[in-house]
mmCIF file of N, CA and C in Angstrom:
data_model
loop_
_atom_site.group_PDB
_atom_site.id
_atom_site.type_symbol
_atom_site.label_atom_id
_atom_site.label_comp_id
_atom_site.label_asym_id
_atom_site.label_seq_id
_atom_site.Cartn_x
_atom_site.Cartn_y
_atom_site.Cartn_z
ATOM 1 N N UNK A 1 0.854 -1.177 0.000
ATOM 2 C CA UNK A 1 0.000 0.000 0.000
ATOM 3 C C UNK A 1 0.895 1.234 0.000
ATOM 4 N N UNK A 2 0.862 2.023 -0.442
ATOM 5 C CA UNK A 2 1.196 3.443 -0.750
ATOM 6 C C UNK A 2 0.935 4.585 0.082
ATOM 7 N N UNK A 3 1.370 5.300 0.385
ATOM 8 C CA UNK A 3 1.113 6.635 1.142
ATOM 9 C C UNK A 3 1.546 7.508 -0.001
ATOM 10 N N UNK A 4 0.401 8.506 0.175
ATOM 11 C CA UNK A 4 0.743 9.758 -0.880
ATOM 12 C C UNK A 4 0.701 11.186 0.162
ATOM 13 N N UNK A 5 2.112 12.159 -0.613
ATOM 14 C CA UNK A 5 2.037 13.097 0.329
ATOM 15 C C UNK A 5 2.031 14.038 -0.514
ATOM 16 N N UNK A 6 0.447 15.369 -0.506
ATOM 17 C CA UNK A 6 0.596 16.478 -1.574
ATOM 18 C C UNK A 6 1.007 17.871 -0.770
ATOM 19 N N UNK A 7 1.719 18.352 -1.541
ATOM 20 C CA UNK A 7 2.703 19.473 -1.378
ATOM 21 C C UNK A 7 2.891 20.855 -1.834
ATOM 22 N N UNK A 8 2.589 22.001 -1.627
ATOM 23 C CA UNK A 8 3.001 22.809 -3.164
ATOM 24 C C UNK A 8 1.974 23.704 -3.036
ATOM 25 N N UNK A 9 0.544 23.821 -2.006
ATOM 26 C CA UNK A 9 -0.107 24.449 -2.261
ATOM 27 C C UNK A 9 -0.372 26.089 -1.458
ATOM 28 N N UNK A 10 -0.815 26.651 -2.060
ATOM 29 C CA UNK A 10 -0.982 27.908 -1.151
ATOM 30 C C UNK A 10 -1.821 28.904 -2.105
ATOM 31 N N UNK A 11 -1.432 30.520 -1.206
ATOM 32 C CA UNK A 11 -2.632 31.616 -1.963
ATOM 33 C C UNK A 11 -1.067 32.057 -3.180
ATOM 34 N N UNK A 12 -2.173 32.019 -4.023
ATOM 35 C CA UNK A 12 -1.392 32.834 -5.308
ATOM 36 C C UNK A 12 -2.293 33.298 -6.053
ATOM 37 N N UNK A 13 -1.738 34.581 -6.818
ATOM 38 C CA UNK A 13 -2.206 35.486 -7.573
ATOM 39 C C UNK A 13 -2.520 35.220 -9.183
ATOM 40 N N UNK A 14 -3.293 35.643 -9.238
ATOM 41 C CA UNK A 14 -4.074 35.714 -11.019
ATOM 42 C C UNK A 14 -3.022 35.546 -11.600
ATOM 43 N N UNK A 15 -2.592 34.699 -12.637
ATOM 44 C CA UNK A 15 -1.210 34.295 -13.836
ATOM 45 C C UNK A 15 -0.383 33.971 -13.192
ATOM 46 N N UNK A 16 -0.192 34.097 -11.960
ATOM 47 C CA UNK A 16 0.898 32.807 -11.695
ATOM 48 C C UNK A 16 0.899 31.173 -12.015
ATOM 49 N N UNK A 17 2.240 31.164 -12.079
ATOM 50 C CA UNK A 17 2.142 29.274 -11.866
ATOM 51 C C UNK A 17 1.968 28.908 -10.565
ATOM 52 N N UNK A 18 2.236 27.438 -10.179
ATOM 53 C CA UNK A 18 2.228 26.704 -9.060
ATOM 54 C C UNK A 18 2.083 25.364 -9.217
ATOM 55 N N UNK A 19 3.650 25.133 -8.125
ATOM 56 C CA UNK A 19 3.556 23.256 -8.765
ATOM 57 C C UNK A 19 3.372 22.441 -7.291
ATOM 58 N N UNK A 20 2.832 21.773 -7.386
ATOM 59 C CA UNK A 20 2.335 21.134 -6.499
ATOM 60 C C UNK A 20 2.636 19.510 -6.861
ATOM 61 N N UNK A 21 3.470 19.146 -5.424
ATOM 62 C CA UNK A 21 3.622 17.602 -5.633
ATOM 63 C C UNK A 21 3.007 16.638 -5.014
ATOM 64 N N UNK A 22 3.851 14.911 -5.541
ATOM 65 C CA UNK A 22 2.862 14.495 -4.854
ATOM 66 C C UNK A 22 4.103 12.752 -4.747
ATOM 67 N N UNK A 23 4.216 13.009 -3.113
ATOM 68 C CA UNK A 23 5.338 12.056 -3.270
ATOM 69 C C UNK A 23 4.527 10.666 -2.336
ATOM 70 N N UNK A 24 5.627 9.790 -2.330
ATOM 71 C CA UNK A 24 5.259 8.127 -1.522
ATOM 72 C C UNK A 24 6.232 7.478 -2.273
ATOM 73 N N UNK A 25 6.412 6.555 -1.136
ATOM 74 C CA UNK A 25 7.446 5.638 -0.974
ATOM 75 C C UNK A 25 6.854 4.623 -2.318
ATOM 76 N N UNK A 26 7.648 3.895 -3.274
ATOM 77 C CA UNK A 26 7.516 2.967 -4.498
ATOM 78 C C UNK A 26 6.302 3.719 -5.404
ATOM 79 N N UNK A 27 6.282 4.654 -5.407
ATOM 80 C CA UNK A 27 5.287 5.033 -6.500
ATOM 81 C C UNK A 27 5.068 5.420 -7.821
ATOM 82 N N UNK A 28 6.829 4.867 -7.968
ATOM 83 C CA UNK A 28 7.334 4.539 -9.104
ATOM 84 C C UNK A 28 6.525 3.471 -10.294
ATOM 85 N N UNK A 29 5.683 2.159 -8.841
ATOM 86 C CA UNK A 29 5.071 1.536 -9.798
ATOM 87 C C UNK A 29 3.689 1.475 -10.083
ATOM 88 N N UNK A 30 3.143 2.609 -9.896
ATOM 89 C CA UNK A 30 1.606 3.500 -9.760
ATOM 90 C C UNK A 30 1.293 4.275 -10.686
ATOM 91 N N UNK A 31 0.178 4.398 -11.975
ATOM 92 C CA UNK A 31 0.046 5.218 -12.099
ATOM 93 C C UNK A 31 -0.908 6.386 -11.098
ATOM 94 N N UNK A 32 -0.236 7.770 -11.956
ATOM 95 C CA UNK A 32 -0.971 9.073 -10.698
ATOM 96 C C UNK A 32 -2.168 9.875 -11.459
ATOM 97 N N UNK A 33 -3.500 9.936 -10.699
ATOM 98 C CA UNK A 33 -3.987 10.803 -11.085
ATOM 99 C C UNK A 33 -4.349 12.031 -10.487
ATOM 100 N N UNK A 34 -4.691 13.613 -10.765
ATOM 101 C CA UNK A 34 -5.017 14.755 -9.867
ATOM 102 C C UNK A 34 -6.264 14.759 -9.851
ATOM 103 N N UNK A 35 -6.891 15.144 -8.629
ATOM 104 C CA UNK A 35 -8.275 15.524 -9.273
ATOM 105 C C UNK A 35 -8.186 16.950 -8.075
ATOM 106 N N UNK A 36 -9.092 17.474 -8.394
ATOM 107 C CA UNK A 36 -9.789 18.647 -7.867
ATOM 108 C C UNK A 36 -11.146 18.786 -7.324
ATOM 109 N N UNK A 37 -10.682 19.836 -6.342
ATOM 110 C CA UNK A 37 -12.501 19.915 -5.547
ATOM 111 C C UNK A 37 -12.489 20.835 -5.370
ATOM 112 N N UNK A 38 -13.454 22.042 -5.941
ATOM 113 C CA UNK A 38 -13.551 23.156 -5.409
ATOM 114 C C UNK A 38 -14.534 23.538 -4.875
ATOM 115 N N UNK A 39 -14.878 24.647 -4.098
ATOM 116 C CA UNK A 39 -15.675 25.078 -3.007
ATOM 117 C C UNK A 39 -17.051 24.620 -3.239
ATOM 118 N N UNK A 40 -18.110 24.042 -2.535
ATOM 119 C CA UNK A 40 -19.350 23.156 -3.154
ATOM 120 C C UNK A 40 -19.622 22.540 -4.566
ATOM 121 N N UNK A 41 -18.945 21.961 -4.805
ATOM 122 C CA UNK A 41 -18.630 21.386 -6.255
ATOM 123 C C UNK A 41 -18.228 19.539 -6.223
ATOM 124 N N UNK A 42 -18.564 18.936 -6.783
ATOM 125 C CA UNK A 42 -18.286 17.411 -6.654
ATOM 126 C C UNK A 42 -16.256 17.633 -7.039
ATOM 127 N N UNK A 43 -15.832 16.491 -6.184
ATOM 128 C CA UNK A 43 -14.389 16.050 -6.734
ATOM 129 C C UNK A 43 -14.437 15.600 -8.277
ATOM 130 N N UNK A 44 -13.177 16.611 -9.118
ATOM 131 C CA UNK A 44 -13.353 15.721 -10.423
ATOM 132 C C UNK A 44 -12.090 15.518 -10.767
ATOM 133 N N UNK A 45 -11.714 14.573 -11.784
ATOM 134 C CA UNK A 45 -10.531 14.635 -12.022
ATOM 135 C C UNK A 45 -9.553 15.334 -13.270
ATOM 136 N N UNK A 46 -8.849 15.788 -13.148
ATOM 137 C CA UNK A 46 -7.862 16.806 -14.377
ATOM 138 C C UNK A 46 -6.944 16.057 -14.974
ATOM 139 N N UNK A 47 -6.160 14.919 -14.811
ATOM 140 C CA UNK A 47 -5.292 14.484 -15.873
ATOM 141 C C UNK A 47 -4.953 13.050 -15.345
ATOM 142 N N UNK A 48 -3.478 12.488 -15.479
ATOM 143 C CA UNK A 48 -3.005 11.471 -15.340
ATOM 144 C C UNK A 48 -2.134 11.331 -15.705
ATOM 145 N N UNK A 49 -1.001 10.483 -15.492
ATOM 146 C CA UNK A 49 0.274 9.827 -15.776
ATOM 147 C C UNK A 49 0.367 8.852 -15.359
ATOM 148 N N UNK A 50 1.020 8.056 -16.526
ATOM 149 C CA UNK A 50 0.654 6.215 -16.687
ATOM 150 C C UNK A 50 2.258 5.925 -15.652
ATOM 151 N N UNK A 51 2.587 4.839 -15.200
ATOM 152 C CA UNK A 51 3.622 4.716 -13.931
ATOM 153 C C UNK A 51 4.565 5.060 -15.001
ATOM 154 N N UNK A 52 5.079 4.510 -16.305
ATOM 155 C CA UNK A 52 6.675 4.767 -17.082
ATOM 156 C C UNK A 52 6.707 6.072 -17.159
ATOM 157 N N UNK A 53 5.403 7.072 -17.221
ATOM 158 C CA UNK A 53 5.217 8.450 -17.493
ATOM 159 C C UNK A 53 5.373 8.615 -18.838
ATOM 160 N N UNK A 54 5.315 7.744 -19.423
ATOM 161 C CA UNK A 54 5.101 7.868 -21.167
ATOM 162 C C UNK A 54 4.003 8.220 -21.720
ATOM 163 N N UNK A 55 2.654 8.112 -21.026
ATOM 164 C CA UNK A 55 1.651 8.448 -21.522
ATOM 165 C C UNK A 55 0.474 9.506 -20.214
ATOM 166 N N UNK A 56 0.304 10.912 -21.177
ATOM 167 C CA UNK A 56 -0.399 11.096 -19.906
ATOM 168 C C UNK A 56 -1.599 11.790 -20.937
ATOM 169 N N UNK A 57 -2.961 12.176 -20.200
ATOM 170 C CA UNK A 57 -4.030 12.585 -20.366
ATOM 171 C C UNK A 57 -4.580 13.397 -19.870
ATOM 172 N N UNK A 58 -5.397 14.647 -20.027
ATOM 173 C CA UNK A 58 -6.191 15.970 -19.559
ATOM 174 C C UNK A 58 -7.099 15.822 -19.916
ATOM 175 N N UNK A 59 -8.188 16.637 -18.811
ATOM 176 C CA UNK A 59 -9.471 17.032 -18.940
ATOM 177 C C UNK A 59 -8.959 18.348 -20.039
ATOM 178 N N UNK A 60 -9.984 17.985 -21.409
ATOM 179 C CA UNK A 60 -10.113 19.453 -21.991
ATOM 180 C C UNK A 60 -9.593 20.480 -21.371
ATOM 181 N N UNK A 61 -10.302 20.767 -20.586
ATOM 182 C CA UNK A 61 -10.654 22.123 -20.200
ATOM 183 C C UNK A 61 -9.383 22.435 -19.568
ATOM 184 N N UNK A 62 -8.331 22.028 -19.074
ATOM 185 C CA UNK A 62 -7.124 22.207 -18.345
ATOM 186 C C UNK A 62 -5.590 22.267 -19.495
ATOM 187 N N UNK A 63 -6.268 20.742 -20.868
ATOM 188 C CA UNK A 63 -5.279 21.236 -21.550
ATOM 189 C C UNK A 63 -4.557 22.600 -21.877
ATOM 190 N N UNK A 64 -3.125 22.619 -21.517
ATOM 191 C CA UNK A 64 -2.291 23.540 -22.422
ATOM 192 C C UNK A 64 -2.198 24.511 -21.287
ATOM 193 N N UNK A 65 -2.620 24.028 -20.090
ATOM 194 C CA UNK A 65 -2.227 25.128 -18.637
ATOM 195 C C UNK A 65 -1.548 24.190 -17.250
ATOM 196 N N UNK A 66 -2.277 22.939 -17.564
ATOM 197 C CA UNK A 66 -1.969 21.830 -16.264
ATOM 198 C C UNK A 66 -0.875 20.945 -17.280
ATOM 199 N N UNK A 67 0.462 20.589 -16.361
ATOM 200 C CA UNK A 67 0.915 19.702 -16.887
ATOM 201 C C UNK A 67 1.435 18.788 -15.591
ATOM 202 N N UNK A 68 1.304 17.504 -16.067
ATOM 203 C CA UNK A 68 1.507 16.569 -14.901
ATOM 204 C C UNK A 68 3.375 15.940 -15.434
ATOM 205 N N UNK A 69 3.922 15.708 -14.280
ATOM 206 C CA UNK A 69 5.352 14.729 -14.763
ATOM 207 C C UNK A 69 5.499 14.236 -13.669
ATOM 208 N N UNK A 70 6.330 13.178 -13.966
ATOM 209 C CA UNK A 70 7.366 12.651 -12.971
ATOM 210 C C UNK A 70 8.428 12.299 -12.828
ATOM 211 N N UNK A 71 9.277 12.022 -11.702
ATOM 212 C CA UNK A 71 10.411 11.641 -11.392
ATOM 213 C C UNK A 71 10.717 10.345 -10.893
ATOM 214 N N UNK A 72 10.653 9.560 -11.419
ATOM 215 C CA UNK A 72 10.292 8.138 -10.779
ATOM 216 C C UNK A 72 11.387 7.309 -9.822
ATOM 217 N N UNK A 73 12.938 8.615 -9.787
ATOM 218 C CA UNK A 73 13.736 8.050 -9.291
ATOM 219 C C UNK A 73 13.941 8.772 -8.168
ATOM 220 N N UNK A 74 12.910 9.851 -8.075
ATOM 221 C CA UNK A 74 13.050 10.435 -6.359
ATOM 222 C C UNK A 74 11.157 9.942 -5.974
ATOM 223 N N UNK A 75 10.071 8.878 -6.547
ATOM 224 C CA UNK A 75 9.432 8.969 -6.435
ATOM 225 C C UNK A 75 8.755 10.057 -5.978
ATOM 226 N N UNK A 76 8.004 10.679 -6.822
ATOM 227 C CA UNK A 76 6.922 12.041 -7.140
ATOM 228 C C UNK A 76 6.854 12.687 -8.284
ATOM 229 N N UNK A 77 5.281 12.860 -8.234
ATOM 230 C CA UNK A 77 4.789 13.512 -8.841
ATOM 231 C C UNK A 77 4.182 14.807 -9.050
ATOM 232 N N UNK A 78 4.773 15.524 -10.259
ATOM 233 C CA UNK A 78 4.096 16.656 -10.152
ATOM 234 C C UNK A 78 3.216 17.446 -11.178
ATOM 235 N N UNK A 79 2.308 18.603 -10.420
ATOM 236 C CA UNK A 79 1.609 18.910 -11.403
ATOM 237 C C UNK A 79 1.624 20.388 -11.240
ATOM 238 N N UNK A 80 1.969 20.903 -12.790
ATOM 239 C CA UNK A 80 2.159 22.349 -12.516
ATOM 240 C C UNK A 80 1.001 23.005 -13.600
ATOM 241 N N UNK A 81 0.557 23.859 -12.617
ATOM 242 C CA UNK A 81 -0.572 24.681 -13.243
ATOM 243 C C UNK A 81 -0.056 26.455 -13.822
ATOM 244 N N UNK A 82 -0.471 26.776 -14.655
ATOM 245 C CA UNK A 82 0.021 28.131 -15.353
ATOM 246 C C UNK A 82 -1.185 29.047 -15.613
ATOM 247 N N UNK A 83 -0.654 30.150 -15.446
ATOM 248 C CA UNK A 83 -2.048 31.227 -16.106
ATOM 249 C C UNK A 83 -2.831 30.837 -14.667
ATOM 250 N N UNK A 84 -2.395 30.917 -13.671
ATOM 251 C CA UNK A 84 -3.954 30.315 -12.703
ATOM 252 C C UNK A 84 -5.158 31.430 -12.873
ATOM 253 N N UNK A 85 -6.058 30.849 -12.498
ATOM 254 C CA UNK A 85 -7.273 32.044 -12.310
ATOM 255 C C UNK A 85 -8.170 31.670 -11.140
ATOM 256 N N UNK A 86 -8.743 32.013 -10.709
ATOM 257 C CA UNK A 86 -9.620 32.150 -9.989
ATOM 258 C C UNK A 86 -10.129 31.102 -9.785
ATOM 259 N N UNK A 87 -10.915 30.786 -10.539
ATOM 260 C CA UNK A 87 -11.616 29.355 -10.659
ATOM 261 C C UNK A 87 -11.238 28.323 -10.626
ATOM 262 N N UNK A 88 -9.741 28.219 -10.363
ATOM 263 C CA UNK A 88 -8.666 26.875 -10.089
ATOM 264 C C UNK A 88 -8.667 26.961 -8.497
ATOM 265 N N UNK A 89 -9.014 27.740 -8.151
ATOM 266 C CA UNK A 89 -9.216 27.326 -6.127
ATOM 267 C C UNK A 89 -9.991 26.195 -6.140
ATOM 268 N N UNK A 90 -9.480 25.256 -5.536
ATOM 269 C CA UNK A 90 -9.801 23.734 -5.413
ATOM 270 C C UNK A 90 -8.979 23.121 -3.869
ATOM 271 N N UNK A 91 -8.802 22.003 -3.821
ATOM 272 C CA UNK A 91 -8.291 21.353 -2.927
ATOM 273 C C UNK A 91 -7.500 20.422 -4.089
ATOM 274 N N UNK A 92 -6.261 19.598 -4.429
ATOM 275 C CA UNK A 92 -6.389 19.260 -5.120
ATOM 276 C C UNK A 92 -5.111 17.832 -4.368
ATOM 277 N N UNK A 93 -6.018 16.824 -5.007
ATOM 278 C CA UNK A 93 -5.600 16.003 -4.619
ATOM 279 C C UNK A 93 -4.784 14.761 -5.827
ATOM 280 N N UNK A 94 -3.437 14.004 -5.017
ATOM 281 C CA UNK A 94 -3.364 13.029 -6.268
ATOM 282 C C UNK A 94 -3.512 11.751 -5.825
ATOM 283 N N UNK A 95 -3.709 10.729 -6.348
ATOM 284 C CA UNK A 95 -3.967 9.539 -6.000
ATOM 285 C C UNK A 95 -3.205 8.170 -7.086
ATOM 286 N N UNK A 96 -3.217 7.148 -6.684
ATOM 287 C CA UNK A 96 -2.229 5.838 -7.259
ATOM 288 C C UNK A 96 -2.959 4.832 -7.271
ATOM 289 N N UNK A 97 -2.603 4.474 -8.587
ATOM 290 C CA UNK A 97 -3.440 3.140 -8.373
ATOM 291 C C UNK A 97 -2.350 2.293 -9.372
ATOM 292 N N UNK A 98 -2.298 0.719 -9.228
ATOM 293 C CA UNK A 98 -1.490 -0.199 -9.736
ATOM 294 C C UNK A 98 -2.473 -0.741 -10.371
ATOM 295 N N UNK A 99 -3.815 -0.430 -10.740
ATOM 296 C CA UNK A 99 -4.811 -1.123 -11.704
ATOM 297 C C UNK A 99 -4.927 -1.506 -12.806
ATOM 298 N N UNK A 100 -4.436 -0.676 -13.999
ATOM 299 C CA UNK A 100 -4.336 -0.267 -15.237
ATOM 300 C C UNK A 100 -3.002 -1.857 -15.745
ATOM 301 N N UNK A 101 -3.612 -2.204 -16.573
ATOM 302 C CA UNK A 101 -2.367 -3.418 -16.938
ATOM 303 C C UNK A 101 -1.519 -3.247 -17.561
ATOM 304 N N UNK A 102 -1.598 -1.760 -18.434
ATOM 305 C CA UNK A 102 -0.303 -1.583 -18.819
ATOM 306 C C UNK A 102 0.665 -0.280 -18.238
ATOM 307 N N UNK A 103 2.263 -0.082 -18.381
ATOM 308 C CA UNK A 103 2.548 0.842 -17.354
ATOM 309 C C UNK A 103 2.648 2.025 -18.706
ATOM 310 N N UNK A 104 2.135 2.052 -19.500
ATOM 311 C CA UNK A 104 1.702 3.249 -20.617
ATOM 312 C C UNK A 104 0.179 3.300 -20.290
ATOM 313 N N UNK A 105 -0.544 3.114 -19.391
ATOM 314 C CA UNK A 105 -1.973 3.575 -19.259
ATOM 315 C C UNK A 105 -2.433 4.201 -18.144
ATOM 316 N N UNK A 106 -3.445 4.826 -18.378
ATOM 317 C CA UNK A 106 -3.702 5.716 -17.123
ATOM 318 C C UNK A 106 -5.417 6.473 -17.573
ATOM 319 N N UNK A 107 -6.101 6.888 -16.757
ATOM 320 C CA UNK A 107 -7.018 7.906 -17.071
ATOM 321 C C UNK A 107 -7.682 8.578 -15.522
ATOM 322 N N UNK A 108 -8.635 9.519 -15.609
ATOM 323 C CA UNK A 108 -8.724 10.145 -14.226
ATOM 324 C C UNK A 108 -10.254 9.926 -14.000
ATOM 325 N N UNK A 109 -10.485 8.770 -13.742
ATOM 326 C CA UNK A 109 -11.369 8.400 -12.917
ATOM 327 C C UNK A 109 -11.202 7.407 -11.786
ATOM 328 N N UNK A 110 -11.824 8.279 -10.594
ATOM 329 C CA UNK A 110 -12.182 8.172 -9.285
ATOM 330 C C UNK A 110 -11.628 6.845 -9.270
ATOM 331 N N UNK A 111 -12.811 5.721 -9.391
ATOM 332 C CA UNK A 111 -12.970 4.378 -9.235
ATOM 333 C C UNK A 111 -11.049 3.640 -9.333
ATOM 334 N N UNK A 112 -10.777 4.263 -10.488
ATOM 335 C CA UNK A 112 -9.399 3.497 -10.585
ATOM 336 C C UNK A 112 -8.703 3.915 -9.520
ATOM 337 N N UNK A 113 -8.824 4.547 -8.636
ATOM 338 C CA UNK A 113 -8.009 4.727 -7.629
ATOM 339 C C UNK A 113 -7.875 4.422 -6.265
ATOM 340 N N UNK A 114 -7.407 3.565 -5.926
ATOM 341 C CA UNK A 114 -7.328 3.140 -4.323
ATOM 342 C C UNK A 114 -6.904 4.155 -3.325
ATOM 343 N N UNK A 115 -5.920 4.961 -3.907
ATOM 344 C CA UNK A 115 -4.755 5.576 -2.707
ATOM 345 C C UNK A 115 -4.766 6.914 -3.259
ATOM 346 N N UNK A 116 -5.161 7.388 -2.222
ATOM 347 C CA UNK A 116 -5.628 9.053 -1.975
ATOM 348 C C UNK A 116 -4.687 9.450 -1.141
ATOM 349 N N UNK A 117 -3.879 10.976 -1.530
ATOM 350 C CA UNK A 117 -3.353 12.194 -0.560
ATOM 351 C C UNK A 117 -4.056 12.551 -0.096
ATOM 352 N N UNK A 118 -4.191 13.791 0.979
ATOM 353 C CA UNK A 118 -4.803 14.274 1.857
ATOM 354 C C UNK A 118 -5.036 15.606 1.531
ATOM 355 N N UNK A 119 -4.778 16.071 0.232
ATOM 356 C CA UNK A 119 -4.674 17.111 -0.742
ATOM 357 C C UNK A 119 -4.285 18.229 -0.280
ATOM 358 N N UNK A 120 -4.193 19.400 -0.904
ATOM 359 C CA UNK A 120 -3.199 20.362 -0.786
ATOM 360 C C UNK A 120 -4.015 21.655 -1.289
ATOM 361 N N UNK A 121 -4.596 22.850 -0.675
ATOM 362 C CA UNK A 121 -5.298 24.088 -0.832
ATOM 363 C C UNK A 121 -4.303 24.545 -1.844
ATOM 364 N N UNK A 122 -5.304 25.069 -2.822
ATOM 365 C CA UNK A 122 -4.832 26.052 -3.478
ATOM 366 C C UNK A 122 -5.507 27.229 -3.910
ATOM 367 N N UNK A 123 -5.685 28.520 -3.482
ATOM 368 C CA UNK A 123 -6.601 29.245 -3.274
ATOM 369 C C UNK A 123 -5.548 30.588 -4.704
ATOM 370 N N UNK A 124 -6.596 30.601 -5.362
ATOM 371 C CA UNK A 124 -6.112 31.833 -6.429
ATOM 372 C C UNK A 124 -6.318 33.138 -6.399
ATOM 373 N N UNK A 125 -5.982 33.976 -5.609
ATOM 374 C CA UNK A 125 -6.757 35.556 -5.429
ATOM 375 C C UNK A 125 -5.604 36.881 -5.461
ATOM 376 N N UNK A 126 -6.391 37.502 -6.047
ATOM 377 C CA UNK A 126 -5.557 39.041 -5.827
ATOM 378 C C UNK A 126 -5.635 39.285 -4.296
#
């Protein structure tokens, strides 16, 4: 079993970046997904990275601002957001799962995921 620890978050201003990680012991052989929760809103998820990190995937709506990577030899993962705005205040959490049968696969739904961080505020404001 896995422990995930997310990292990285805080108040930042309109167009900044912010990278936020997401470490645990062997999670090298996990793929990771982020998801987000923002203020009365269901948890959803924003992207993924398959465990080799060869293959990863976005929600639309995040392409070309969220990018997820990893380091598989300091185990963690990270996800850096750009242009923030407002509407990226969330809680945002990443999670692992060893489900997926191949280590090029991955996608960001809930269900595939066993192992949840304890997520990390990220509040966007002038």
């Amino acid at each position: 079993q896995v422990q995930l620890v997310e990292s990285g978050g805080g108040l930042v201003k309109p167009g900044n970046s912010l990278r936020l990680s997401c470490a645990g012991s062997g999670l090298n052989y996990y793929a990771i997904g982020w998801f987000s929760q923002a203020p009365g809103k269901e948890r959803e998820g924003i992207g993924c990275i398959s465990s080799s990190g060869d293959y990863k995937d976005y929600k639309d709506s995040v392409k070309g601002r969220f990018t997820i990577s990893r380091d598989n030899a300091k185990n963690t993962v990270a996800l850096v957001i750009d242009s923030l705005k407002p509407e990226d205040t969330a809680v945002y959490y990443c999670a692992a799962s060893s489900q997926f049968y191949s280590p090029n696969d991955c996608d960001y739904e809930e269900y595939e995921y066993p192992y949840w961080g304890q997520g990390t505020q990220v509040t966007v404001s002038s």
